[in-house]
Coordinates of C-alpha atoms and ligand atoms in Angstrom, one line a residue:
X1 CA 197.3 -52.4 252.0
X2 CA 199.9 -50.4 253.9
X3 CA 199.5 -50.3 257.6
X4 CA 198.1 -46.9 258.9
X5 CA 200.4 -45.3 261.5
X6 CA 198.8 -44.7 264.9
X7 CA 198.3 -41.0 264.6
X8 CA 197.3 -40.6 268.2
X9 CA 200.8 -41.8 269.3
X10 CA 202.5 -39.1 267.3
X11 CA 203.7 -36.2 269.5
X12 CA 203.8 -33.2 267.3
X13 CA 205.9 -31.1 269.7
X14 CA 208.7 -33.7 269.5
X15 CA 209.1 -32.7 265.9
X16 CA 209.5 -29.0 266.8
X17 CA 212.9 -27.4 267.7
X18 CA 211.1 -24.6 269.5
X19 CA 207.5 -24.0 270.6
X20 CA 205.1 -21.6 268.9
X21 CA 206.3 -18.0 268.8
X22 CA 209.3 -19.0 270.9
X23 CA 210.8 -20.1 267.6
X24 CA 210.9 -16.5 266.3
X25 CA 214.3 -15.2 265.4
X26 CA 215.7 -13.3 268.4
X27 CA 214.8 -9.6 268.4
X28 CA 218.6 -8.7 268.3
X29 CA 218.9 -10.7 265.0
X30 CA 215.8 -9.2 263.5
X31 CA 217.0 -5.7 264.3
X32 CA 220.4 -6.5 262.7
X33 CA 218.7 -8.0 259.6
X34 CA 216.4 -5.0 259.1
X35 CA 219.3 -2.5 259.6
X36 CA 221.5 -4.5 257.1
X37 CA 219.0 -4.3 254.3
X38 CA 219.7 -0.6 253.8
X39 CA 217.2 2.0 252.6
X40 CA 214.7 1.5 249.8
X41 CA 214.5 -2.3 250.0
X42 CA 211.3 -2.5 252.1
X43 CA 208.4 0.0 251.7
X44 CA 208.0 2.5 254.5
X45 CA 205.1 4.7 255.3
X46 CA 205.2 8.0 253.5
X47 CA 207.8 6.8 251.0
X48 CA 207.3 7.5 247.3
X49 CA 207.7 4.3 245.2
X50 CA 211.0 4.5 243.3
X51 CA 209.7 2.7 240.1
X52 CA 206.3 2.2 238.6
X53 CA 203.8 1.4 241.3
X54 CA 200.1 1.3 241.8
X55 CA 200.6 3.0 245.2
X56 CA 200.0 6.7 245.5
X57 CA 202.5 8.5 247.8
X58 CA 201.1 8.6 251.3
X59 CA 198.7 5.7 250.9
X60 CA 201.0 3.3 252.7
X61 CA 200.0 4.2 256.2
X62 CA 202.1 1.6 258.0
X63 CA 205.1 -0.1 256.3
X64 CA 208.2 -2.0 257.1
X65 CA 210.1 0.8 258.8
X66 CA 207.5 1.2 261.4
X67 CA 208.0 -2.4 262.8
X68 CA 204.3 -2.6 263.6
X69 CA 202.1 -5.7 263.8
X70 CA 200.9 -5.4 260.2
X71 CA 201.2 -3.3 257.0
X72 CA 198.3 -0.9 256.3
X73 CA 197.4 0.6 252.9
X74 CA 194.7 3.3 252.5
X75 CA 192.2 2.3 249.9
X76 CA 189.9 5.4 250.2
X77 CA 188.8 7.7 253.0
X78 CA 186.8 5.0 254.8
X79 CA 188.8 1.9 254.2
X80 CA 192.4 0.6 254.7
X81 CA 193.8 -2.8 253.9
X82 CA 195.6 -4.6 256.7
X83 CA 198.2 -7.3 255.7
X84 CA 200.1 -9.7 258.0
X85 CA 201.5 -13.2 258.2
X86 CA 202.6 -15.6 260.9
X87 CA 203.5 -19.3 261.1
X88 CA 205.4 -21.5 263.5
X89 CA 206.2 -25.1 264.6
X90 CA 203.9 -27.3 266.7
X91 CA 203.2 -25.8 270.1
X92 CA 200.9 -28.6 271.3
X93 CA 200.5 -32.2 270.4
X94 CA 196.8 -32.0 269.4
X95 CA 196.7 -31.1 265.7
X96 CA 193.4 -29.3 265.9
X97 CA 194.5 -27.2 268.9
X98 CA 197.7 -26.3 267.1
X99 CA 195.7 -25.2 264.0
X100 CA 193.4 -23.1 266.2
X101 CA 196.2 -21.5 268.1
X102 CA 198.2 -20.7 264.9
X103 CA 195.1 -19.1 263.3
X104 CA 194.2 -17.0 266.4
X105 CA 197.8 -15.9 266.5
X106 CA 197.9 -14.9 262.8
X107 CA 194.6 -13.1 263.0
X108 CA 195.7 -11.3 266.1
X109 CA 198.0 -8.8 264.2
X110 CA 194.9 -7.6 262.3
X111 CA 193.1 -6.9 265.6
X112 CA 196.3 -5.3 267.0
X113 CA 195.9 -2.6 264.2
X114 CA 192.2 -2.0 264.9
X115 CA 191.2 -4.0 261.8
X116 CA 188.9 -7.0 261.2
X117 CA 190.1 -10.0 259.2
X118 CA 188.5 -10.7 255.8
X119 CA 190.5 -13.4 254.0
X120 CA 193.3 -15.8 254.8
X121 CA 195.7 -18.2 253.1
X122 CA 197.2 -21.3 254.9
X123 CA 201.0 -21.4 255.0
X124 CA 202.0 -25.0 255.5
X125 CA 205.3 -27.0 255.8
X126 CA 204.9 -30.8 256.2
X127 CA 207.1 -33.9 256.2
X128 CA 204.9 -35.6 253.7
X129 CA 206.8 -38.9 253.7
X130 CA 206.7 -39.5 257.4
X131 CA 203.8 -37.7 258.9
X132 CA 200.2 -38.6 257.8
X133 CA 198.3 -36.0 255.8
X134 CA 195.3 -36.8 258.0
X135 CA 197.1 -34.9 260.8
X136 CA 197.6 -31.9 258.5
X137 CA 193.9 -32.1 257.6
X138 CA 193.1 -31.8 261.4
X139 CA 195.5 -28.8 261.7
X140 CA 193.8 -27.1 258.8
X141 CA 190.3 -27.8 260.1
X142 CA 191.3 -26.3 263.4
X143 CA 192.7 -23.2 261.7
X144 CA 189.6 -22.9 259.5
X145 CA 187.2 -23.1 262.5
X146 CA 188.9 -20.2 264.3
X147 CA 189.0 -18.2 261.1
X148 CA 185.3 -18.8 260.5
X149 CA 184.6 -17.6 264.1
X150 CA 186.4 -14.4 263.1
X151 CA 184.3 -14.0 260.0
X152 CA 187.4 -14.7 257.9
X153 CA 187.3 -17.0 254.9
X154 CA 190.3 -19.3 254.2
X155 CA 190.6 -19.1 250.4
X156 CA 193.8 -21.1 249.7
X157 CA 197.3 -21.5 250.7
X158 CA 200.7 -23.0 250.0
X159 CA 202.3 -26.3 251.1
X160 CA 206.0 -27.3 251.0
X161 CA 207.7 -30.5 252.1
X162 CA 209.8 -29.8 255.2
X163 CA 211.3 -32.2 257.9
X164 CA 209.8 -29.9 260.5
X165 CA 206.1 -29.1 260.4
X166 CA 205.0 -25.5 260.3
X167 CA 201.6 -23.9 260.1
X168 CA 200.2 -20.4 260.0
X169 CA 198.4 -17.9 257.8
X170 CA 198.7 -14.8 255.7
X171 CA 195.7 -12.6 256.5
X172 CA 194.1 -9.6 254.9
X173 CA 191.8 -7.4 256.9
X174 CA 190.0 -4.0 256.7
X175 CA 190.3 -1.0 259.1
X176 CA 189.3 2.6 259.2
X177 CA 192.3 4.7 258.1
X178 CA 191.6 7.3 260.8
X179 CA 191.1 4.7 263.6
X180 CA 194.2 2.6 263.5
X181 CA 196.1 1.4 266.5
X182 CA 199.8 1.9 266.0
X183 CA 202.9 1.0 268.0
X184 CA 204.2 4.6 268.1
X185 CA 201.2 6.4 269.7
X186 CA 201.8 5.8 273.4
X187 CA 202.0 9.1 275.3
X188 CA 203.3 9.9 278.8
X189 CA 200.5 9.5 281.4
X190 CA 198.8 6.7 279.4
X191 CA 197.9 3.6 281.4
X192 CA 199.0 0.2 280.0
X193 CA 196.2 -2.4 279.8
X194 CA 196.7 -6.1 279.0
X195 CA 193.8 -8.3 277.8
X196 CA 195.2 -11.9 278.4
X197 CA 197.3 -13.5 281.2
X198 CA 200.9 -14.4 280.3
X199 CA 202.8 -17.7 280.7
X200 CA 202.0 -19.7 277.5
X201 CA 205.8 -20.1 276.9
X202 CA 206.6 -22.0 280.1
X203 CA 203.4 -24.1 279.8
X204 CA 204.3 -25.0 276.2
X205 CA 207.9 -25.8 277.1
X206 CA 206.7 -28.0 280.0
X207 CA 204.1 -29.7 277.7
X208 CA 206.8 -30.5 275.2
X209 CA 208.7 -32.2 277.9
X210 CA 205.6 -34.1 279.1
X211 CA 205.4 -32.1 282.4
X212 CA 202.4 -29.8 282.1
X213 CA 199.4 -30.9 284.2
X214 CA 196.3 -31.4 282.0
X215 CA 194.3 -28.5 283.6
X216 CA 197.3 -26.1 283.2
X217 CA 197.6 -27.0 279.5
X218 CA 193.8 -26.7 279.0
X219 CA 193.8 -23.1 280.4
X220 CA 196.8 -22.1 278.2
X221 CA 195.2 -23.6 275.1
X222 CA 191.9 -21.8 275.9
X223 CA 193.8 -18.6 276.2
X224 CA 195.8 -19.1 273.0
X225 CA 192.7 -20.1 270.9
X226 CA 190.8 -17.0 272.1
X227 CA 190.6 -14.3 269.4
X228 CA 191.6 -10.7 270.2
X229 CA 188.5 -9.6 268.4
X230 CA 186.5 -8.5 271.5
X231 CA 189.6 -6.7 273.0
X232 CA 190.1 -4.8 269.7
X233 CA 186.4 -3.8 269.5
X234 CA 186.5 -2.6 273.0
X235 CA 189.6 -0.5 272.3
X236 CA 188.0 0.9 269.1
X237 CA 184.9 1.9 271.1
X238 CA 187.2 3.8 273.6
X239 CA 189.2 5.6 271.0
X240 CA 192.5 3.8 271.8
X241 CA 195.3 4.7 269.3
X242 CA 198.3 2.7 270.6
X243 CA 198.4 -1.1 270.7
X244 CA 200.3 -4.2 269.9
X245 CA 199.8 -7.9 270.5
X246 CA 202.0 -9.8 273.0
X247 CA 203.8 -12.7 271.3
X248 CA 207.3 -14.2 271.0
X249 CA 209.2 -11.1 272.3
X250 CA 207.3 -11.3 275.6
X251 CA 205.2 -8.7 277.5
X252 CA 208.3 -6.6 278.2
X253 CA 209.8 -7.1 274.7
X254 CA 206.6 -5.9 272.9
X255 CA 206.2 -3.1 275.5
X256 CA 209.8 -2.1 274.8
X257 CA 209.1 -2.0 271.0
X258 CA 206.0 0.2 271.6
X259 CA 208.0 2.6 273.9
X260 CA 210.9 2.8 271.5
X261 CA 208.6 3.6 268.6
X262 CA 206.7 6.2 270.7
X263 CA 209.9 7.8 272.2
X264 CA 208.8 7.2 275.8
X265 CA 209.5 5.1 279.0
X266 CA 207.2 3.1 281.2
X267 CA 206.8 1.7 284.7
X268 CA 205.2 -1.7 285.1
X269 CA 203.6 -3.1 288.3
X270 CA 204.6 -6.8 288.2
X271 CA 202.0 -7.8 290.7
X272 CA 199.2 -6.4 288.5
X273 CA 200.2 -8.6 285.5
X274 CA 197.8 -11.6 285.3
X275 CA 199.5 -15.0 285.1
X276 CA 198.1 -18.3 283.7
X277 CA 197.4 -21.0 286.2
X278 CA 200.5 -23.1 286.9
X279 CA 202.8 -20.7 285.0
X280 CA 204.7 -19.6 288.2
X281 CA 205.2 -23.2 289.4
X282 CA 206.5 -24.3 285.9
X283 CA 208.9 -21.3 285.8
X284 CA 210.2 -22.2 289.2
X285 CA 210.7 -25.8 287.9
X286 CA 212.9 -24.4 285.1
X287 CA 210.7 -24.9 282.0
X288 CA 212.0 -21.7 280.3
X289 CA 212.3 -21.7 276.5
X290 CA 215.2 -20.6 274.4
X291 CA 213.1 -17.7 273.0
X292 CA 212.6 -16.5 276.6
X293 CA 216.3 -16.6 277.3
X294 CA 216.9 -14.6 274.1
X295 CA 214.4 -12.0 275.3
X296 CA 216.1 -11.8 278.7
X297 CA 219.5 -11.1 277.2
X298 CA 218.1 -8.6 274.7
X299 CA 216.1 -6.7 277.3
X300 CA 219.0 -6.6 279.9
X301 CA 220.0 -2.9 279.0
X302 CA 216.5 -1.7 278.8
X303 CA 214.7 -3.0 281.9
X304 CA 215.4 -2.3 285.6
X305 CA 213.7 -4.7 288.1
X306 CA 213.1 -3.7 291.7
X307 CA 214.7 -6.1 294.1
X308 CA 211.2 -6.8 295.5
X309 CA 210.0 -8.4 292.2
X310 CA 210.1 -12.2 292.7
X311 CA 212.7 -13.8 290.3
X312 CA 210.2 -16.2 288.7
X313 CA 207.7 -13.3 288.0
X314 CA 210.6 -11.4 286.4
X315 CA 211.2 -14.4 284.1
X316 CA 207.5 -14.6 283.2
X317 CA 207.4 -11.0 282.2
X318 CA 210.0 -12.0 279.5
X319 CA 208.3 -15.3 278.6
X320 CA 207.9 -15.8 274.9
X321 CA 204.1 -15.8 274.3
X322 CA 202.1 -17.4 271.6
X323 CA 198.7 -15.8 270.7
X324 CA 198.9 -13.5 273.7
X325 CA 196.6 -10.6 274.4
X326 CA 196.6 -7.0 273.3
X327 CA 198.7 -4.4 275.1
X328 CA 196.9 -1.1 274.9
X329 CA 197.9 2.4 276.0
X330 CA 195.1 4.7 277.0
X331 CA 194.5 8.0 278.7
X332 CA 191.1 6.7 279.9
X333 CA 191.8 3.3 281.6
X334 CA 188.6 3.1 283.6
X335 CA 186.4 3.4 280.5
X336 CA 188.6 0.9 278.6
X337 CA 188.6 -1.7 281.5
X338 CA 184.8 -1.3 281.8
X339 CA 184.4 -1.9 278.0
X340 CA 186.8 -4.9 278.0
X341 CA 184.9 -6.4 281.0
X342 CA 181.5 -5.9 279.4
X343 CA 182.9 -7.8 276.4
X344 CA 184.3 -10.6 278.6
X345 CA 187.9 -10.5 277.5
X346 CA 190.1 -13.0 279.3
X347 CA 191.8 -10.1 281.3
X348 CA 191.4 -6.4 281.6
X349 CA 194.4 -5.5 283.8
X350 CA 196.0 -2.1 284.2
X351 CA 199.6 -3.2 284.5
X352 CA 201.6 0.1 284.4
X353 CA 202.0 3.6 283.1
X354 CA 203.8 5.4 280.2
X355 CA 206.2 8.0 281.4
X356 CA 208.4 10.7 279.9
X357 CA 212.0 9.4 279.6
X358 CA 214.5 7.6 277.4
X359 CA 212.8 5.8 274.5
X360 CA 212.3 2.1 275.3
X361 CA 213.2 2.1 279.0
X362 CA 211.2 0.1 281.5
X363 CA 211.1 0.1 285.3
X364 CA 209.5 -2.9 286.9
X365 CA 208.1 -2.4 290.4
X366 CA 206.5 -5.0 292.6
Ligands
LIG1 N1 211.5 -11.4 256.9 C1 211.0 -10.2 257.1 N2 211.0 -9.3 256.1 C2 210.5 -8.0 256.3 N3 210.0 -7.6 257.5 C3 210.0 -8.5 258.5 C4 210.5 -9.8 258.4 N4 210.4 -10.5 259.6 C5 209.8 -9.6 260.4 N5 209.6 -8.4 259.8 C6 209.0 -7.2 260.4 O1 209.5 -7.0 261.7 C7 208.5 -6.5 262.6 C8 208.5 -7.4 263.8 O2 208.2 -8.7 263.4 P1 207.3 -9.6 264.2 O3 207.1 -10.9 263.5 O4 207.7 -9.6 265.6 O5 205.9 -8.8 264.2 P2 204.5 -9.3 264.4 O6 204.0 -9.7 263.1 O7 203.7 -8.3 265.1 O8 204.7 -10.6 265.3 P3 203.6 -11.4 266.0 O9 202.8 -12.0 264.9 O10 204.4 -12.4 266.7 O11 202.7 -10.5 266.8 C9 207.2 -6.5 261.8 O12 206.9 -5.2 261.4 C10 207.5 -7.4 260.7 O13 206.7 -7.0 259.5
LIG2 MG1 202.2 -8.6 266.5

């Protein structure tokens, strides 16, 4: 009989070159890639299919050109299909937690469109020769448990051999075609509301280096495994039309994308942004991921910080998040905050305001 490896001694994060959504390709590279593809390669909303297609013109409500959280296809007057995918490298050492985080993160893009998830497929890359499959089974169990709590069935998947483990899901959901949340619907005067605290990137980076206190890691994992379902339901109940989820491009990066798509600017109140416990201390101690550094350089021409914003808070606003909250724009923030609070979302913070001005510009005040 071959000796079984001690699975408890395996640190999954040591196998990962970057943590969670911090391993996304930088926004600058993604922009360049999309622009280089040229027209007609990826389907855009309103486009008429060039060749034979089952799609009727106009039924693709959100496509690649929109750069939104998920694609949306109208099925009939009441129903639209929502389609999205996400996967990443180990963000924590516990396999079940990694699975739960990756699933909550993949499902989040459906909630960010105002949909609810129906079916999912596991996307898995695994070093089959060196890493026991029992660990992968724990990852998949974690993912399935979160999907089940979302009312979403995992119905299959795909697994490749890869020296670096990766896990995530492709998810199909349903939404009402006339009640979608899109990235291009923020309007001057709207308040910006955030439904989770930020700081998962610094906590994950510190954890990878063995420096995150247990209670700090626990709070970050609790946040990352929490579904954005309640936040999405609250936003639907309040008639919100503009939303995105906060992930690897950071709070300011995803806000910038929303503002750019909507043709507006915004002012953010740094002091109103909720921070995870320990995040500020770990930022001060230098646990800043490569993804966050990419966000900082990408956002340089777009964001002006008041001198009164503490430097570590300014870093956290650009911290690469994994499975972050929803960022919602609303003309009726009091009603939305009350609805979020009644549904016990992790946060319900008014963090700024949409303003008329150059598309994508952000001013950060203390
Ligand atoms: N390889 C790719 N081919 C086509 N489109 C892509 C590709 N990678 C990213 N995109 C598109 O670029 C946009 C931004 O991608 P990104 O992964 O940041 O969105 P997202 O799914 O909302 O991210 P997250 O899951 O982290 O919230 C999305 O509209 C996405 O569909
Ligand atoms: Mg998203």
